[in-house]
PDB file of C-alpha atoms in Angstrom:
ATOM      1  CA  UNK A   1     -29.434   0.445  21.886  1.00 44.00           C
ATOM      2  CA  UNK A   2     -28.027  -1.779  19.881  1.00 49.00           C
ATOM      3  CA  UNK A   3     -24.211  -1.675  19.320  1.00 51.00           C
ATOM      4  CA  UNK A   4     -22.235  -1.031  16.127  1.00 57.00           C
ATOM      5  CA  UNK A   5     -20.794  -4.201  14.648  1.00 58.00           C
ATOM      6  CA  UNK A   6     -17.495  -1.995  14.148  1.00 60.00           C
ATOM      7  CA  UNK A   7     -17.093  -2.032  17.873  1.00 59.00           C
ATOM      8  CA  UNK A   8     -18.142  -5.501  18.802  1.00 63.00           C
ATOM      9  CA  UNK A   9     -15.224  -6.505  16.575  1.00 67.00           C
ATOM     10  CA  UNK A  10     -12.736  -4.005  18.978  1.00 62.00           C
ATOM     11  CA  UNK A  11     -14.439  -5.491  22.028  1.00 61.00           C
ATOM     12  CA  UNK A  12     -13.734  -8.876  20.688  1.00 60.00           C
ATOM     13  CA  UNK A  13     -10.170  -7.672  19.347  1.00 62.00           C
ATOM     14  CA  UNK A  14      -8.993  -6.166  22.628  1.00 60.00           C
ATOM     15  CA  UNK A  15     -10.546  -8.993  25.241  1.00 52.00           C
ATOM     16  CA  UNK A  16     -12.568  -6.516  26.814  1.00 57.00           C
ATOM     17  CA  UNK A  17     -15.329  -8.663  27.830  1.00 62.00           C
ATOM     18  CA  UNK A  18     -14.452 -12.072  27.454  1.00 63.00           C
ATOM     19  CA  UNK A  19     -12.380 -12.106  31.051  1.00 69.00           C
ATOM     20  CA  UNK A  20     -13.275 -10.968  34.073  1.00 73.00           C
ATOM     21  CA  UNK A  21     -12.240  -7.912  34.999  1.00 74.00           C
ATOM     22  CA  UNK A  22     -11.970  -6.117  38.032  1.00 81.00           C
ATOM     23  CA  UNK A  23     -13.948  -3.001  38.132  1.00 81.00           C
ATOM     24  CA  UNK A  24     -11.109  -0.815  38.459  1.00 85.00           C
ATOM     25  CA  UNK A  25      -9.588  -2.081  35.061  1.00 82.00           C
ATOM     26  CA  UNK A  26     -13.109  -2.374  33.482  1.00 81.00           C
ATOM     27  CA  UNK A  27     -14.374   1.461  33.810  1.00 85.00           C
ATOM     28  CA  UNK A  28     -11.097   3.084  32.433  1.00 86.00           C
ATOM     29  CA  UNK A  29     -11.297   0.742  29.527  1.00 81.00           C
ATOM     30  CA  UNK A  30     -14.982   1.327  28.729  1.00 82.00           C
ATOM     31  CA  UNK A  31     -14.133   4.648  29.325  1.00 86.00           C
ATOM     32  CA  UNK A  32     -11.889   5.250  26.326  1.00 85.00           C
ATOM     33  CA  UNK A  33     -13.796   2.936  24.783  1.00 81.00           C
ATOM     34  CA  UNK A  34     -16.341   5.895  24.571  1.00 83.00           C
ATOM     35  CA  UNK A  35     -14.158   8.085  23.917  1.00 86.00           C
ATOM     36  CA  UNK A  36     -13.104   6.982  21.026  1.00 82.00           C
ATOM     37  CA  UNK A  37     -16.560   5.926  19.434  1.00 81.00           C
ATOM     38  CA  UNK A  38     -17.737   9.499  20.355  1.00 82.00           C
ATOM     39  CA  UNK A  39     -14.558  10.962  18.347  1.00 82.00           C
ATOM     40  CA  UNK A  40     -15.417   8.465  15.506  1.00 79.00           C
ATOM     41  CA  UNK A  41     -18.672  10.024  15.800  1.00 78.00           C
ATOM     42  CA  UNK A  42     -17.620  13.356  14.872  1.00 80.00           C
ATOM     43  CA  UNK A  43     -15.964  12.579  12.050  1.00 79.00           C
ATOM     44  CA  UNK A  44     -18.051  10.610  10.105  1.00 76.00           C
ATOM     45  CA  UNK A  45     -22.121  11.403  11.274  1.00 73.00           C
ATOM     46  CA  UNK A  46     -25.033   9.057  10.481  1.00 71.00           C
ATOM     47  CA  UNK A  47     -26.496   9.062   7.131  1.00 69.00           C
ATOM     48  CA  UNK A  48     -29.518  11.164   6.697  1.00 70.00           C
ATOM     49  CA  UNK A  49     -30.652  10.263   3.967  1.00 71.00           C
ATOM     50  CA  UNK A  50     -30.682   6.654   1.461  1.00 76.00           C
ATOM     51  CA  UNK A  51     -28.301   5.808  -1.310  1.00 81.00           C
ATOM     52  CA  UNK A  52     -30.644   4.938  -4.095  1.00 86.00           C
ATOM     53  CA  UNK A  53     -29.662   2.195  -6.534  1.00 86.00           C
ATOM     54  CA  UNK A  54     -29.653   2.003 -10.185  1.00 86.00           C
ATOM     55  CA  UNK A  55     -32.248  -1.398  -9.943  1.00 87.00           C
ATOM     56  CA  UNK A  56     -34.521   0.441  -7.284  1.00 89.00           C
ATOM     57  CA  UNK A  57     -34.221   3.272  -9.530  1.00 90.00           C
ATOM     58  CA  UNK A  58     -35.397   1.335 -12.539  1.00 89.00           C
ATOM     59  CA  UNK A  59     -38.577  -0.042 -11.150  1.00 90.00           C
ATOM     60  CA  UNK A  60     -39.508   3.196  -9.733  1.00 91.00           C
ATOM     61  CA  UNK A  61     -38.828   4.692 -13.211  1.00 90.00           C
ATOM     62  CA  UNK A  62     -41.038   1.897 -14.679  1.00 89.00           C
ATOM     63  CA  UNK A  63     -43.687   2.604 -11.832  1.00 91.00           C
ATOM     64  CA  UNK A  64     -43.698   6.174 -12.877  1.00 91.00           C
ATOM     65  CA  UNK A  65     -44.799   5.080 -16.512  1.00 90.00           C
ATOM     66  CA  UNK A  66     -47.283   2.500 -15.681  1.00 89.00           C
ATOM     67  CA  UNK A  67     -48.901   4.180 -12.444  1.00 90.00           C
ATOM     68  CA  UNK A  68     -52.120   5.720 -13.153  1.00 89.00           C
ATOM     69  CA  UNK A  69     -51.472   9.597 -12.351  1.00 89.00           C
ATOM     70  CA  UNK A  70     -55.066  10.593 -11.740  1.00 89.00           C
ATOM     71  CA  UNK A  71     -55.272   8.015  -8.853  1.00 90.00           C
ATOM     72  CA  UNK A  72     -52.759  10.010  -7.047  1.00 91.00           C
ATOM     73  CA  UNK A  73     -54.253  12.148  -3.827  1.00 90.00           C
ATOM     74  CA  UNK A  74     -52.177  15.010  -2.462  1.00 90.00           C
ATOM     75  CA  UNK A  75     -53.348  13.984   1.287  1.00 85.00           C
ATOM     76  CA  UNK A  76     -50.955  16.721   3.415  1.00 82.00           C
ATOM     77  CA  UNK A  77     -48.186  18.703   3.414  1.00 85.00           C
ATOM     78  CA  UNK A  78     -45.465  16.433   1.091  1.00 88.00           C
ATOM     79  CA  UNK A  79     -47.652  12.751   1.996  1.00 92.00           C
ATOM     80  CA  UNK A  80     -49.775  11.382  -1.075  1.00 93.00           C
ATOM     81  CA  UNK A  81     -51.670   8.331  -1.307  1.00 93.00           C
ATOM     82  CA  UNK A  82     -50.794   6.140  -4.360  1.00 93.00           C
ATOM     83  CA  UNK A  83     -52.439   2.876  -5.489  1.00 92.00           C
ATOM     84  CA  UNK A  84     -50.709  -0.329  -4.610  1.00 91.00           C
ATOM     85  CA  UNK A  85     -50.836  -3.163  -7.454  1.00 87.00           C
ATOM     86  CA  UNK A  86     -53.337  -5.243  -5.680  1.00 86.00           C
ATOM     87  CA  UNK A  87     -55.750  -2.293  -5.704  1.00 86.00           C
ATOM     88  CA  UNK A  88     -58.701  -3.330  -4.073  1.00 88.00           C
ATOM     89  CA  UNK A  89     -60.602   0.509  -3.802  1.00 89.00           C
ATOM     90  CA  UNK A  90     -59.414   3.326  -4.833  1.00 89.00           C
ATOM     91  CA  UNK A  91     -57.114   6.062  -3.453  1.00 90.00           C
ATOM     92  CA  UNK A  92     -59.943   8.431  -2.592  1.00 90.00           C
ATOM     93  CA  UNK A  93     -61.559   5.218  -0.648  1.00 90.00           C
ATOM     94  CA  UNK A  94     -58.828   4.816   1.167  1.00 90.00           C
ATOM     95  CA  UNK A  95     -58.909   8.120   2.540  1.00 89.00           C
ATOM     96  CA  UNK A  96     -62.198   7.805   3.901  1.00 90.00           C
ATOM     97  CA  UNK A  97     -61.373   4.642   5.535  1.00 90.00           C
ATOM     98  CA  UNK A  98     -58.334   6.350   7.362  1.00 88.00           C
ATOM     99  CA  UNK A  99     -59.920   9.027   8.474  1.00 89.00           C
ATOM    100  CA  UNK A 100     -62.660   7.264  10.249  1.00 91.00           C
ATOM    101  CA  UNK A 101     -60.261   4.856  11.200  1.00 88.00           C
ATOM    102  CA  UNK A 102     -63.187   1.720  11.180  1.00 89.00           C
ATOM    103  CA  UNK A 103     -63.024  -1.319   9.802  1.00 87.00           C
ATOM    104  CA  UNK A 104     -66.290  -3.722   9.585  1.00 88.00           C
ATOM    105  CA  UNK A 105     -64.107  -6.823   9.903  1.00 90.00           C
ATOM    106  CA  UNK A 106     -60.528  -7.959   9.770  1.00 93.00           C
ATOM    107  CA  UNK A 107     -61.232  -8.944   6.368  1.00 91.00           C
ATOM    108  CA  UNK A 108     -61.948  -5.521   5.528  1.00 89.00           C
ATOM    109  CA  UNK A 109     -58.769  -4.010   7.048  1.00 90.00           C
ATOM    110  CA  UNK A 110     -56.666  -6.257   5.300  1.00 90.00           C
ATOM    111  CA  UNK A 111     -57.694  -5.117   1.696  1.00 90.00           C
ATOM    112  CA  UNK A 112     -57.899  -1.850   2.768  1.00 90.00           C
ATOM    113  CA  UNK A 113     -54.164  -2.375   4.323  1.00 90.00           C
ATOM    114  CA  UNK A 114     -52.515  -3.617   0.742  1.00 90.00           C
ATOM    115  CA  UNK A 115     -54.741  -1.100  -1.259  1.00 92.00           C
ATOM    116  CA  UNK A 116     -52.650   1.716  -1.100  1.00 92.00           C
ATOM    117  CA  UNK A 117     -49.677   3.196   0.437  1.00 93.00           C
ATOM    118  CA  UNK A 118     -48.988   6.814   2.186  1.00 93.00           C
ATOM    119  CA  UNK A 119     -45.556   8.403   0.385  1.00 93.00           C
ATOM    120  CA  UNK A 120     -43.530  11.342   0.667  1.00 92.00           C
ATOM    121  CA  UNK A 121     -41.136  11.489  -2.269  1.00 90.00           C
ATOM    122  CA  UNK A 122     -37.646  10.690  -1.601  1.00 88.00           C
ATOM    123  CA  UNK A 123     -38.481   9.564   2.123  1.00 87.00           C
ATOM    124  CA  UNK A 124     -41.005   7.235   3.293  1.00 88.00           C
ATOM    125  CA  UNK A 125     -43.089   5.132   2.336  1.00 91.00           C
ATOM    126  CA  UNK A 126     -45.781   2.562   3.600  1.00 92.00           C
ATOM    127  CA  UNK A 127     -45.167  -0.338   1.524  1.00 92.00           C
ATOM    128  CA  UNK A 128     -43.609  -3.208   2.780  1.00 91.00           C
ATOM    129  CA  UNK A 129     -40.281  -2.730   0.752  1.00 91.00           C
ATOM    130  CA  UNK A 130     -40.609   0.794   2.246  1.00 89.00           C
ATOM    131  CA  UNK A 131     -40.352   0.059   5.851  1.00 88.00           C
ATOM    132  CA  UNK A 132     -37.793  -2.496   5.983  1.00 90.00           C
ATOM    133  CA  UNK A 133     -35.500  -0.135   3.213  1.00 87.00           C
ATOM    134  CA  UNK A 134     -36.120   3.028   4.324  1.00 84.00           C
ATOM    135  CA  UNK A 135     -36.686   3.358   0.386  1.00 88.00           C
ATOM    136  CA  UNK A 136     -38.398   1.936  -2.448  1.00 91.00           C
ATOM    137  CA  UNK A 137     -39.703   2.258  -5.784  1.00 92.00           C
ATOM    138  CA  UNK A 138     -42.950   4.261  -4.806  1.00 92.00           C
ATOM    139  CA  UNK A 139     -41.314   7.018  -3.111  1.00 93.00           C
ATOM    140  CA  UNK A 140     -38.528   7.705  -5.815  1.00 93.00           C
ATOM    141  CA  UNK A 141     -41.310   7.169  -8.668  1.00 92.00           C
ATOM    142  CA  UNK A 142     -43.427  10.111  -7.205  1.00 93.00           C
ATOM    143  CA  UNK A 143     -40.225  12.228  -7.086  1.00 93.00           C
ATOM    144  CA  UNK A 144     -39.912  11.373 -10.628  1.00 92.00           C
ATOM    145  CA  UNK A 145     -43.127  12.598 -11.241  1.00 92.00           C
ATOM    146  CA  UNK A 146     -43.083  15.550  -9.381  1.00 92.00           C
ATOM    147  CA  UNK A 147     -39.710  16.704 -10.754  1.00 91.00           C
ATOM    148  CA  UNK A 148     -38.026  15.756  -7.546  1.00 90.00           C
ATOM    149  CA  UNK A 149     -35.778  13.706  -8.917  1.00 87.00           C
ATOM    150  CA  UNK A 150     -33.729  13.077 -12.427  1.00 88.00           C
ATOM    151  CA  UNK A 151     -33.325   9.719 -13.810  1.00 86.00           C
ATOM    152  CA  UNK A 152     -29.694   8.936 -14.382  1.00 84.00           C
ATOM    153  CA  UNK A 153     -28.601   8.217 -18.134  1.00 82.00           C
ATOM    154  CA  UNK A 154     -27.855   4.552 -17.414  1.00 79.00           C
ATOM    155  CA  UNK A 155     -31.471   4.231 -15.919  1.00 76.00           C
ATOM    156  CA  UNK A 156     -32.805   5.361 -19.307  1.00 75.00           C
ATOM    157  CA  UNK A 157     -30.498   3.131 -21.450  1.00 75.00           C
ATOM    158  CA  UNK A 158     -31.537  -0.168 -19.423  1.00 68.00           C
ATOM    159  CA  UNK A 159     -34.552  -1.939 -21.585  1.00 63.00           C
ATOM    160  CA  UNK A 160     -37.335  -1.557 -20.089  1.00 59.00           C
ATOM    161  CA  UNK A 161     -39.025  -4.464 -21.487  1.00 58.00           C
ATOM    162  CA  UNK A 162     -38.335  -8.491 -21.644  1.00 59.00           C
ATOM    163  CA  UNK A 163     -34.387  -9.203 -20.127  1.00 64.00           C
ATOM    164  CA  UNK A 164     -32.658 -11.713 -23.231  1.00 66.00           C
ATOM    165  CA  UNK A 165     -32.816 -14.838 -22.438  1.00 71.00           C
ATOM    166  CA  UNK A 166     -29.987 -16.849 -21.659  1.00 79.00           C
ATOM    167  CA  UNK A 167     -28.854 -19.178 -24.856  1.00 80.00           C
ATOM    168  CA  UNK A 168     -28.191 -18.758 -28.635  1.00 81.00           C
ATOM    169  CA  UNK A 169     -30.772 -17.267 -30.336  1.00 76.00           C
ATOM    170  CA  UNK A 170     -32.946 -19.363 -32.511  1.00 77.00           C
ATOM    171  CA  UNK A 171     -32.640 -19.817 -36.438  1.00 76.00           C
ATOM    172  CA  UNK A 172     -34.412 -18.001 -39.314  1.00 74.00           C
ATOM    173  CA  UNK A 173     -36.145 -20.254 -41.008  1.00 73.00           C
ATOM    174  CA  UNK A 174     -36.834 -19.183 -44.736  1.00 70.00           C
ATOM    175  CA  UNK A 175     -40.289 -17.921 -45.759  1.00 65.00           C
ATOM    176  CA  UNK A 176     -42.078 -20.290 -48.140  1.00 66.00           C
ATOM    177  CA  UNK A 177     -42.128 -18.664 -51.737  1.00 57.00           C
ATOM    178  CA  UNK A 178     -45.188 -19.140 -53.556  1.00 56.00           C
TER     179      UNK A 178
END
C-alpha cells in the first residue's frame, strides 16, 4: 500500500525516518503514528464516489446530444455498451465478440478494443479517460439519458458550439448597392 502524501510530509516533519533509530524509540513512534492516521480515518472516510466537473459535465452533455441512442445495448444489470467515436462495428458486434471472447488476429482485437466501451452510469466506464478518472463523459452522458442525472444551469448556459476566438472582431464591410 501506498502511503498518503499527508503523512509522508509528518514523517518528513517529525524525523521519523531519516535517523536511525533504535527499535525501542522506533515502535512507540510508529505506533502513534497509527494511531493517529486511524483517528484521522474516522473522521473524514474515503470518497465513494467522484466529484464531477462542470467541463466533464459539458462534453458528456454534448455526448448525450450527438450519441446515436439506438446504438445503445442494455448488456446486464446497470452495464450498457455504447459506441466509441472511432466505431469500427457496431454495439451489437461487439457483444458477440465478447462473449466468445476470440479474436482472429491482434489486428482484430484492437478495433474491436476502441469500438466500444462497457458503462454503468455514474460509475465506470471502459474508456481510456474512464480508467485513469474513475469518471468521464460516457458514463455521466448515459445518466443524462437515463434520467440519472440533471444538468446544472451553468452546463446549459455554456455554448455549445465554436469557443470566440481570441482578438477584435472583424469589420462590416458595406454591401454594394446596385
Amino acid at each position: 500500500m501506498i502511503p498518503n502524501l499527508f503523512y509522508c510530509e509528518v514523517i518528513a516533519k517529525k524525523n521519523i525516518l531519516r535517523n536511525k533509530l533504535h527499535l525501542s524509540a522506533f515502535l512507540p513512534k510508529v505506533e502513534t503514528m497509527l494511531f493517529e492516521w486511524s483517528e484521522a480515518s474516522i473522521s473524514s472516510p474515503f470518497s465513494t464516489i467522484t466529484d464531477i466537473s462542470l467541463n466533464v459535465e459539458l462534453h458528456a452533455y454534448k455526448w448525450s446530444l450527438n450519441v446515436n441512442r439506438s446504438e445503445i445495448l442494455n448488456w446486464f444489470n446497470n452495464h450498457y455498451i455504447v459506441p466509441s467515436s472511432t466505431a469500427i462495428m457496431t454495439t451489437s458486434a461487439w457483444l458477440n465478440i465478447y462473449k466468445s471472447n476470440q479474436w482472429p488476429s491482434f489486428d482484430d482485437y484492437a478495433a474491436w478494443k476502441s469500438s466500444c466501451w462497457m458503462v454503468s452510469p455514474l460509475a465506470s466506464c471502459t474508456c481510456p479517460i474512464g480508467l485513469k478518472e474513475y469518471i468521464c463523459k460516457h458514463s455521466i452522458g448515459l445518466a443524462i439519458i437515463l434520467n440519472m442525472h440533471q444538468i446544472k444551469d451553468e452546463t446549459r448556459c455554456t455554448p455549445l458550439g465554436k469557443r470566440k476566438t481570441p482578438g477584435r472582431p472583424k469589420k462590416v464591410r458595406t454591401a454594394w448597392l446596385p
